[in-house]
């Protein structure tokens, strides 16, 4: 009797549009009852909370709530880290076999600290000319000690000590501009490496000129050139050890 009374009070629902599956499902799951209505609102609240949490984790900088993610969430969801330092970007660029935190950062190695302002330029020039970064760093260390305003007694200028005619041939308008000087010097070093296919001969050509090296087919018997080659190779080994 009570069941018939309830059916009379609540006749079966009919839908003119059979495609309205969502509304049918909602009415079946949540009938006109106060207890079910409460569960329906709770479910909506939970879904909204999960959506906001998802959006916050995906885009912390555009979050509705300007608070940091807890260490637990930052570990699992990967909160955006602070911008990388020049040394971090340099080591993660072309250094073979580098994983995790670069060893040079852990040791605060002075070899790269003094080169810090130019690491990004060196990394770009190394990639563009296919020259090892350790070799570039060693040449700059020996040539100028990372002094962009260095001038030799023969008139070589800047970080990689470009001679005026060499700088002109390379299209370097301002040899004292670190970016122009490094890109020009690395391009010249790359040319020497391709021409002689030997690091020692290429370094000798960089110092004494390709002509004399081509004629002698060995490192010229100049004390300055031989010292230059030996010092660059020694410093390169030190740079390679921390890259």
PDB file of C-alpha atoms in Angstrom:
ATOM      1  CA  UNK A   1       0.000   0.000   0.000  1.00  0.00           C
ATOM      2  CA  UNK A   2       2.746   2.368   0.951  1.00  0.00           C
ATOM      3  CA  UNK A   3       4.700   1.444  -2.174  1.00  0.00           C
ATOM      4  CA  UNK A   4       1.701   2.186  -4.414  1.00  0.00           C
ATOM      5  CA  UNK A   5       1.183   5.492  -2.609  1.00  0.00           C
ATOM      6  CA  UNK A   6       4.816   6.466  -3.270  1.00  0.00           C
ATOM      7  CA  UNK A   7       4.520   5.555  -6.944  1.00  0.00           C
ATOM      8  CA  UNK A   8       1.388   7.693  -7.236  1.00  0.00           C
ATOM      9  CA  UNK A   9       3.125  10.612  -5.549  1.00  0.00           C
ATOM     10  CA  UNK A  10       6.204  10.152  -7.759  1.00  0.00           C
ATOM     11  CA  UNK A  11       5.133   8.858 -11.174  1.00  0.00           C
ATOM     12  CA  UNK A  12       7.846   7.465 -13.486  1.00  0.00           C
ATOM     13  CA  UNK A  13       9.830  10.111 -15.322  1.00  0.00           C
ATOM     14  CA  UNK A  14       9.658  10.313 -19.068  1.00  0.00           C
ATOM     15  CA  UNK A  15      12.080  12.116 -21.345  1.00  0.00           C
ATOM     16  CA  UNK A  16      11.265  13.538 -24.684  1.00  0.00           C
ATOM     17  CA  UNK A  17      14.924  13.492 -25.663  1.00  0.00           C
ATOM     18  CA  UNK A  18      16.428  10.007 -25.318  1.00  0.00           C
ATOM     19  CA  UNK A  19      19.926  11.427 -25.694  1.00  0.00           C
ATOM     20  CA  UNK A  20      19.733  13.128 -22.328  1.00  0.00           C
ATOM     21  CA  UNK A  21      21.595  10.322 -20.618  1.00  0.00           C
ATOM     22  CA  UNK A  22      23.372  12.624 -18.158  1.00  0.00           C
ATOM     23  CA  UNK A  23      20.163  13.955 -16.659  1.00  0.00           C
ATOM     24  CA  UNK A  24      18.655  10.453 -16.444  1.00  0.00           C
ATOM     25  CA  UNK A  25      21.717   9.154 -14.635  1.00  0.00           C
ATOM     26  CA  UNK A  26      21.759  12.055 -12.203  1.00  0.00           C
ATOM     27  CA  UNK A  27      18.100  11.591 -11.300  1.00  0.00           C
ATOM     28  CA  UNK A  28      18.521   7.845 -10.849  1.00  0.00           C
ATOM     29  CA  UNK A  29      21.574   8.212  -8.635  1.00  0.00           C
ATOM     30  CA  UNK A  30      20.267  11.169  -6.670  1.00  0.00           C
ATOM     31  CA  UNK A  31      16.451  10.896  -6.254  1.00  0.00           C
ATOM     32  CA  UNK A  32      14.404  13.594  -4.640  1.00  0.00           C
ATOM     33  CA  UNK A  33      15.541  12.900  -1.145  1.00  0.00           C
ATOM     34  CA  UNK A  34      17.338  15.215   1.279  1.00  0.00           C
ATOM     35  CA  UNK A  35      19.998  12.659   2.231  1.00  0.00           C
ATOM     36  CA  UNK A  36      20.977  11.999  -1.389  1.00  0.00           C
ATOM     37  CA  UNK A  37      21.034  15.728  -2.117  1.00  0.00           C
ATOM     38  CA  UNK A  38      23.622  16.186   0.569  1.00  0.00           C
ATOM     39  CA  UNK A  39      25.832  13.490  -0.966  1.00  0.00           C
ATOM     40  CA  UNK A  40      25.417  15.089  -4.368  1.00  0.00           C
ATOM     41  CA  UNK A  41      26.659  18.441  -3.075  1.00  0.00           C
ATOM     42  CA  UNK A  42      29.551  16.745  -1.284  1.00  0.00           C
ATOM     43  CA  UNK A  43      30.597  14.982  -4.479  1.00  0.00           C
ATOM     44  CA  UNK A  44      30.520  18.274  -6.347  1.00  0.00           C
ATOM     45  CA  UNK A  45      32.667  19.886  -3.682  1.00  0.00           C
ATOM     46  CA  UNK A  46      35.232  17.060  -3.822  1.00  0.00           C
ATOM     47  CA  UNK A  47      35.409  17.215  -7.618  1.00  0.00           C
ATOM     48  CA  UNK A  48      35.875  20.995  -7.511  1.00  0.00           C
ATOM     49  CA  UNK A  49      38.636  20.664  -4.918  1.00  0.00           C
ATOM     50  CA  UNK A  50      40.450  18.030  -6.984  1.00  0.00           C
ATOM     51  CA  UNK A  51      40.192  20.207 -10.100  1.00  0.00           C
ATOM     52  CA  UNK A  52      41.632  23.254  -8.317  1.00  0.00           C
ATOM     53  CA  UNK A  53      44.456  21.134  -6.846  1.00  0.00           C
ATOM     54  CA  UNK A  54      45.290  19.742 -10.274  1.00  0.00           C
ATOM     55  CA  UNK A  55      45.379  23.219 -11.822  1.00  0.00           C
ATOM     56  CA  UNK A  56      47.543  24.487  -8.977  1.00  0.00           C
ATOM     57  CA  UNK A  57      50.085  21.689  -9.316  1.00  0.00           C
ATOM     58  CA  UNK A  58      50.289  22.103 -13.079  1.00  0.00           C
ATOM     59  CA  UNK A  59      50.776  25.877 -13.016  1.00  0.00           C
ATOM     60  CA  UNK A  60      52.073  27.115  -9.656  1.00  0.00           C
ATOM     61  CA  UNK A  61      52.897  30.589 -11.001  1.00  0.00           C
ATOM     62  CA  UNK A  62      49.281  31.116 -12.157  1.00  0.00           C
ATOM     63  CA  UNK A  63      47.670  29.460  -9.168  1.00  0.00           C
ATOM     64  CA  UNK A  64      44.601  30.861  -7.468  1.00  0.00           C
ATOM     65  CA  UNK A  65      46.403  30.418  -4.163  1.00  0.00           C
ATOM     66  CA  UNK A  66      49.773  32.148  -3.926  1.00  0.00           C
ATOM     67  CA  UNK A  67      51.325  29.746  -1.424  1.00  0.00           C
ATOM     68  CA  UNK A  68      54.204  27.330  -1.946  1.00  0.00           C
ATOM     69  CA  UNK A  69      53.557  23.636  -2.406  1.00  0.00           C
ATOM     70  CA  UNK A  70      54.583  21.548   0.563  1.00  0.00           C
ATOM     71  CA  UNK A  71      57.833  19.562   0.261  1.00  0.00           C
ATOM     72  CA  UNK A  72      55.813  16.373  -0.172  1.00  0.00           C
ATOM     73  CA  UNK A  73      53.843  17.722  -3.137  1.00  0.00           C
ATOM     74  CA  UNK A  74      56.847  19.477  -4.645  1.00  0.00           C
ATOM     75  CA  UNK A  75      58.738  16.171  -4.586  1.00  0.00           C
ATOM     76  CA  UNK A  76      55.995  14.207  -6.337  1.00  0.00           C
ATOM     77  CA  UNK A  77      54.575  16.843  -8.660  1.00  0.00           C
ATOM     78  CA  UNK A  78      57.782  18.709  -9.547  1.00  0.00           C
ATOM     79  CA  UNK A  79      57.281  22.325  -8.472  1.00  0.00           C
ATOM     80  CA  UNK A  80      59.056  24.743 -10.785  1.00  0.00           C
ATOM     81  CA  UNK A  81      62.601  25.326  -9.594  1.00  0.00           C
ATOM     82  CA  UNK A  82      64.478  28.591  -9.490  1.00  0.00           C
ATOM     83  CA  UNK A  83      66.300  29.671 -12.681  1.00  0.00           C
ATOM     84  CA  UNK A  84      69.524  27.817 -13.291  1.00  0.00           C
ATOM     85  CA  UNK A  85      72.823  29.551 -12.694  1.00  0.00           C
ATOM     86  CA  UNK A  86      75.228  30.099 -15.617  1.00  0.00           C
ATOM     87  CA  UNK A  87      77.428  27.265 -14.321  1.00  0.00           C
ATOM     88  CA  UNK A  88      74.400  24.932 -14.102  1.00  0.00           C
ATOM     89  CA  UNK A  89      73.292  25.768 -17.656  1.00  0.00           C
ATOM     90  CA  UNK A  90      76.883  25.392 -18.897  1.00  0.00           C
ATOM     91  CA  UNK A  91      77.386  21.954 -17.363  1.00  0.00           C
ATOM     92  CA  UNK A  92      73.992  20.640 -18.471  1.00  0.00           C
ATOM     93  CA  UNK A  93      74.526  21.825 -22.020  1.00  0.00           C
ATOM     94  CA  UNK A  94      77.176  19.772 -23.804  1.00  0.00           C
ATOM     95  CA  UNK A  95      79.114  18.043 -21.054  1.00  0.00           C
ATOM     96  CA  UNK A  96      79.035  14.296 -21.785  1.00  0.00           C
ATOM     97  CA  UNK A  97      77.833  12.023 -19.017  1.00  0.00           C
ATOM     98  CA  UNK A  98      76.712  14.815 -16.672  1.00  0.00           C
ATOM     99  CA  UNK A  99      73.783  13.731 -14.506  1.00  0.00           C
ATOM    100  CA  UNK A 100      72.058  15.382 -11.579  1.00  0.00           C
ATOM    101  CA  UNK A 101      73.853  18.194  -9.773  1.00  0.00           C
ATOM    102  CA  UNK A 102      77.070  19.118 -11.617  1.00  0.00           C
ATOM    103  CA  UNK A 103      80.167  18.172  -9.649  1.00  0.00           C
ATOM    104  CA  UNK A 104      81.619  21.640 -10.199  1.00  0.00           C
ATOM    105  CA  UNK A 105      78.742  23.190  -8.253  1.00  0.00           C
ATOM    106  CA  UNK A 106      79.260  20.791  -5.381  1.00  0.00           C
ATOM    107  CA  UNK A 107      82.935  21.659  -5.165  1.00  0.00           C
ATOM    108  CA  UNK A 108      82.519  25.356  -6.031  1.00  0.00           C
ATOM    109  CA  UNK A 109      85.441  24.953  -8.436  1.00  0.00           C
ATOM    110  CA  UNK A 110      87.262  28.219  -9.054  1.00  0.00           C
ATOM    111  CA  UNK A 111      88.177  27.206 -12.582  1.00  0.00           C
ATOM    112  CA  UNK A 112      84.616  27.833 -13.725  1.00  0.00           C
ATOM    113  CA  UNK A 113      83.776  30.531 -11.198  1.00  0.00           C
ATOM    114  CA  UNK A 114      86.218  32.971 -12.807  1.00  0.00           C
ATOM    115  CA  UNK A 115      84.743  32.106 -16.200  1.00  0.00           C
ATOM    116  CA  UNK A 116      81.198  32.542 -14.892  1.00  0.00           C
ATOM    117  CA  UNK A 117      80.210  35.671 -16.875  1.00  0.00           C
ATOM    118  CA  UNK A 118      81.171  33.996 -20.158  1.00  0.00           C
ATOM    119  CA  UNK A 119      79.977  30.414 -19.669  1.00  0.00           C
ATOM    120  CA  UNK A 120      76.764  30.830 -21.645  1.00  0.00           C
ATOM    121  CA  UNK A 121      78.641  32.418 -24.564  1.00  0.00           C
ATOM    122  CA  UNK A 122      81.267  29.666 -24.479  1.00  0.00           C
ATOM    123  CA  UNK A 123      78.599  26.976 -24.468  1.00  0.00           C
ATOM    124  CA  UNK A 124      76.834  28.538 -27.467  1.00  0.00           C
ATOM    125  CA  UNK A 125      80.089  28.964 -29.401  1.00  0.00           C
ATOM    126  CA  UNK A 126      81.141  25.384 -28.624  1.00  0.00           C
ATOM    127  CA  UNK A 127      77.865  24.026 -29.959  1.00  0.00           C
ATOM    128  CA  UNK A 128      77.921  26.208 -33.071  1.00  0.00           C
ATOM    129  CA  UNK A 129      81.509  25.282 -34.014  1.00  0.00           C
ATOM    130  CA  UNK A 130      81.726  21.732 -32.616  1.00  0.00           C
ATOM    131  CA  UNK A 131      84.666  22.526 -30.346  1.00  0.00           C
ATOM    132  CA  UNK A 132      85.060  21.038 -26.868  1.00  0.00           C
ATOM    133  CA  UNK A 133      84.215  23.477 -24.097  1.00  0.00           C
ATOM    134  CA  UNK A 134      87.216  22.418 -22.034  1.00  0.00           C
ATOM    135  CA  UNK A 135      89.519  23.376 -24.886  1.00  0.00           C
ATOM    136  CA  UNK A 136      87.891  26.792 -25.308  1.00  0.00           C
ATOM    137  CA  UNK A 137      88.145  27.486 -21.596  1.00  0.00           C
ATOM    138  CA  UNK A 138      91.817  26.487 -21.614  1.00  0.00           C
ATOM    139  CA  UNK A 139      92.648  28.779 -24.555  1.00  0.00           C
ATOM    140  CA  UNK A 140      90.946  31.752 -22.897  1.00  0.00           C
ATOM    141  CA  UNK A 141      92.656  30.995 -19.583  1.00  0.00           C
ATOM    142  CA  UNK A 142      96.116  30.953 -21.178  1.00  0.00           C
ATOM    143  CA  UNK A 143      95.523  33.824 -23.593  1.00  0.00           C
ATOM    144  CA  UNK A 144      93.933  36.419 -21.319  1.00  0.00           C
ATOM    145  CA  UNK A 145      93.139  34.954 -17.911  1.00  0.00           C
ATOM    146  CA  UNK A 146      89.474  35.828 -18.642  1.00  0.00           C
ATOM    147  CA  UNK A 147      90.260  39.533 -18.918  1.00  0.00           C
ATOM    148  CA  UNK A 148      88.084  40.930 -21.756  1.00  0.00           C
ATOM    149  CA  UNK A 149      90.225  44.059 -21.973  1.00  0.00           C
ATOM    150  CA  UNK A 150      93.574  42.280 -22.283  1.00  0.00           C
ATOM    151  CA  UNK A 151      96.005  43.565 -24.949  1.00  0.00           C
ATOM    152  CA  UNK A 152      99.296  41.839 -25.734  1.00  0.00           C
ATOM    153  CA  UNK A 153     102.570  43.509 -26.680  1.00  0.00           C
ATOM    154  CA  UNK A 154     101.906  42.454 -30.296  1.00  0.00           C
ATOM    155  CA  UNK A 155      98.412  43.964 -30.349  1.00  0.00           C
ATOM    156  CA  UNK A 156      96.285  40.841 -29.780  1.00  0.00           C
ATOM    157  CA  UNK A 157      93.013  41.809 -28.142  1.00  0.00           C
ATOM    158  CA  UNK A 158      90.319  40.502 -25.843  1.00  0.00           C
ATOM    159  CA  UNK A 159      89.548  37.184 -24.211  1.00  0.00           C
ATOM    160  CA  UNK A 160      90.893  34.992 -27.025  1.00  0.00           C
ATOM    161  CA  UNK A 161      93.608  37.465 -28.073  1.00  0.00           C
ATOM    162  CA  UNK A 162      92.599  38.099 -31.659  1.00  0.00           C
ATOM    163  CA  UNK A 163      95.026  39.958 -33.878  1.00  0.00           C
ATOM    164  CA  UNK A 164      93.500  42.952 -35.718  1.00  0.00           C
ATOM    165  CA  UNK A 165      93.652  41.328 -39.176  1.00  0.00           C
ATOM    166  CA  UNK A 166      92.315  38.022 -37.850  1.00  0.00           C
ATOM    167  CA  UNK A 167      89.448  39.789 -36.113  1.00  0.00           C
ATOM    168  CA  UNK A 168      88.623  41.645 -39.317  1.00  0.00           C
ATOM    169  CA  UNK A 169      88.631  38.436 -41.375  1.00  0.00           C
ATOM    170  CA  UNK A 170      86.324  36.820 -38.823  1.00  0.00           C
ATOM    171  CA  UNK A 171      83.881  39.724 -38.931  1.00  0.00           C
ATOM    172  CA  UNK A 172      84.587  40.777 -35.345  1.00  0.00           C
ATOM    173  CA  UNK A 173      83.870  44.486 -35.163  1.00  0.00           C
ATOM    174  CA  UNK A 174      84.639  44.946 -31.467  1.00  0.00           C
ATOM    175  CA  UNK A 175      87.353  42.545 -30.205  1.00  0.00           C
ATOM    176  CA  UNK A 176      86.740  43.730 -26.641  1.00  0.00           C
ATOM    177  CA  UNK A 177      83.121  42.619 -26.704  1.00  0.00           C
ATOM    178  CA  UNK A 178      83.147  39.194 -24.978  1.00  0.00           C
ATOM    179  CA  UNK A 179      80.461  37.673 -27.186  1.00  0.00           C
ATOM    180  CA  UNK A 180      82.015  38.794 -30.468  1.00  0.00           C
ATOM    181  CA  UNK A 181      85.512  37.871 -29.326  1.00  0.00           C
ATOM    182  CA  UNK A 182      84.597  34.367 -28.131  1.00  0.00           C
ATOM    183  CA  UNK A 183      82.501  33.507 -31.175  1.00  0.00           C
ATOM    184  CA  UNK A 184      85.239  34.784 -33.483  1.00  0.00           C
ATOM    185  CA  UNK A 185      88.043  33.065 -31.593  1.00  0.00           C
ATOM    186  CA  UNK A 186      86.205  29.739 -31.412  1.00  0.00           C
ATOM    187  CA  UNK A 187      85.437  29.922 -35.140  1.00  0.00           C
ATOM    188  CA  UNK A 188      89.158  30.436 -35.829  1.00  0.00           C
ATOM    189  CA  UNK A 189      90.098  27.595 -33.462  1.00  0.00           C
ATOM    190  CA  UNK A 190      87.576  25.338 -35.194  1.00  0.00           C
ATOM    191  CA  UNK A 191      89.152  26.187 -38.554  1.00  0.00           C
ATOM    192  CA  UNK A 192      92.596  25.217 -37.250  1.00  0.00           C
ATOM    193  CA  UNK A 193      91.260  21.936 -35.859  1.00  0.00           C
ATOM    194  CA  UNK A 194      89.604  21.006 -39.147  1.00  0.00           C
ATOM    195  CA  UNK A 195      92.646  21.962 -41.199  1.00  0.00           C
ATOM    196  CA  UNK A 196      95.283  20.075 -39.202  1.00  0.00           C
ATOM    197  CA  UNK A 197      93.146  17.359 -37.598  1.00  0.00           C
ATOM    198  CA  UNK A 198      95.425  17.422 -34.575  1.00  0.00           C
ATOM    199  CA  UNK A 199      94.924  19.380 -31.362  1.00  0.00           C
ATOM    200  CA  UNK A 200      98.583  20.247 -30.823  1.00  0.00           C
ATOM    201  CA  UNK A 201      99.078  21.421 -34.398  1.00  0.00           C
ATOM    202  CA  UNK A 202      95.806  23.359 -34.261  1.00  0.00           C
ATOM    203  CA  UNK A 203      96.895  25.149 -31.090  1.00  0.00           C
ATOM    204  CA  UNK A 204     100.271  25.908 -32.623  1.00  0.00           C
ATOM    205  CA  UNK A 205      98.520  27.366 -35.665  1.00  0.00           C
ATOM    206  CA  UNK A 206      96.256  29.420 -33.418  1.00  0.00           C
ATOM    207  CA  UNK A 207      99.319  30.916 -31.752  1.00  0.00           C
ATOM    208  CA  UNK A 208     101.915  31.157 -34.527  1.00  0.00           C
ATOM    209  CA  UNK A 209      99.748  31.087 -37.646  1.00  0.00           C
ATOM    210  CA  UNK A 210      98.597  28.258 -39.949  1.00  0.00           C
ATOM    211  CA  UNK A 211     101.249  29.047 -42.584  1.00  0.00           C
ATOM    212  CA  UNK A 212     104.303  28.169 -40.524  1.00  0.00           C
ATOM    213  CA  UNK A 213     102.646  24.996 -39.175  1.00  0.00           C
ATOM    214  CA  UNK A 214     101.758  23.873 -42.717  1.00  0.00           C
ATOM    215  CA  UNK A 215     105.351  24.354 -43.868  1.00  0.00           C
ATOM    216  CA  UNK A 216     106.978  22.601 -40.910  1.00  0.00           C
ATOM    217  CA  UNK A 217     104.189  20.029 -40.388  1.00  0.00           C
ATOM    218  CA  UNK A 218     104.934  20.158 -36.675  1.00  0.00           C
ATOM    219  CA  UNK A 219     104.816  22.548 -33.757  1.00  0.00           C
ATOM    220  CA  UNK A 220     107.201  25.405 -34.657  1.00  0.00           C
ATOM    221  CA  UNK A 221     110.431  25.568 -32.622  1.00  0.00           C
ATOM    222  CA  UNK A 222     109.351  28.798 -30.938  1.00  0.00           C
ATOM    223  CA  UNK A 223     109.505  28.786 -27.165  1.00  0.00           C
ATOM    224  CA  UNK A 224     106.396  30.939 -26.918  1.00  0.00           C
ATOM    225  CA  UNK A 225     104.363  28.604 -29.144  1.00  0.00           C
ATOM    226  CA  UNK A 226     105.537  25.453 -27.419  1.00  0.00           C
ATOM    227  CA  UNK A 227     104.791  26.934 -24.007  1.00  0.00           C
ATOM    228  CA  UNK A 228     101.365  27.988 -25.254  1.00  0.00           C
ATOM    229  CA  UNK A 229     100.506  24.489 -26.510  1.00  0.00           C
ATOM    230  CA  UNK A 230     101.744  22.829 -23.309  1.00  0.00           C
ATOM    231  CA  UNK A 231      99.858  25.228 -21.026  1.00  0.00           C
ATOM    232  CA  UNK A 232      96.602  24.935 -22.970  1.00  0.00           C
ATOM    233  CA  UNK A 233      96.727  21.126 -22.893  1.00  0.00           C
ATOM    234  CA  UNK A 234      97.479  21.179 -19.166  1.00  0.00           C
ATOM    235  CA  UNK A 235      94.573  23.523 -18.416  1.00  0.00           C
ATOM    236  CA  UNK A 236      92.276  21.573 -20.711  1.00  0.00           C
ATOM    237  CA  UNK A 237      92.867  18.441 -18.636  1.00  0.00           C
ATOM    238  CA  UNK A 238      91.874  20.365 -15.527  1.00  0.00           C
ATOM    239  CA  UNK A 239      88.694  21.731 -17.119  1.00  0.00           C
ATOM    240  CA  UNK A 240      87.733  18.368 -18.544  1.00  0.00           C
ATOM    241  CA  UNK A 241      88.050  16.856 -15.067  1.00  0.00           C
ATOM    242  CA  UNK A 242      85.288  19.113 -13.697  1.00  0.00           C
ATOM    243  CA  UNK A 243      82.928  19.089 -16.674  1.00  0.00           C
TER     244      UNK A 243
END
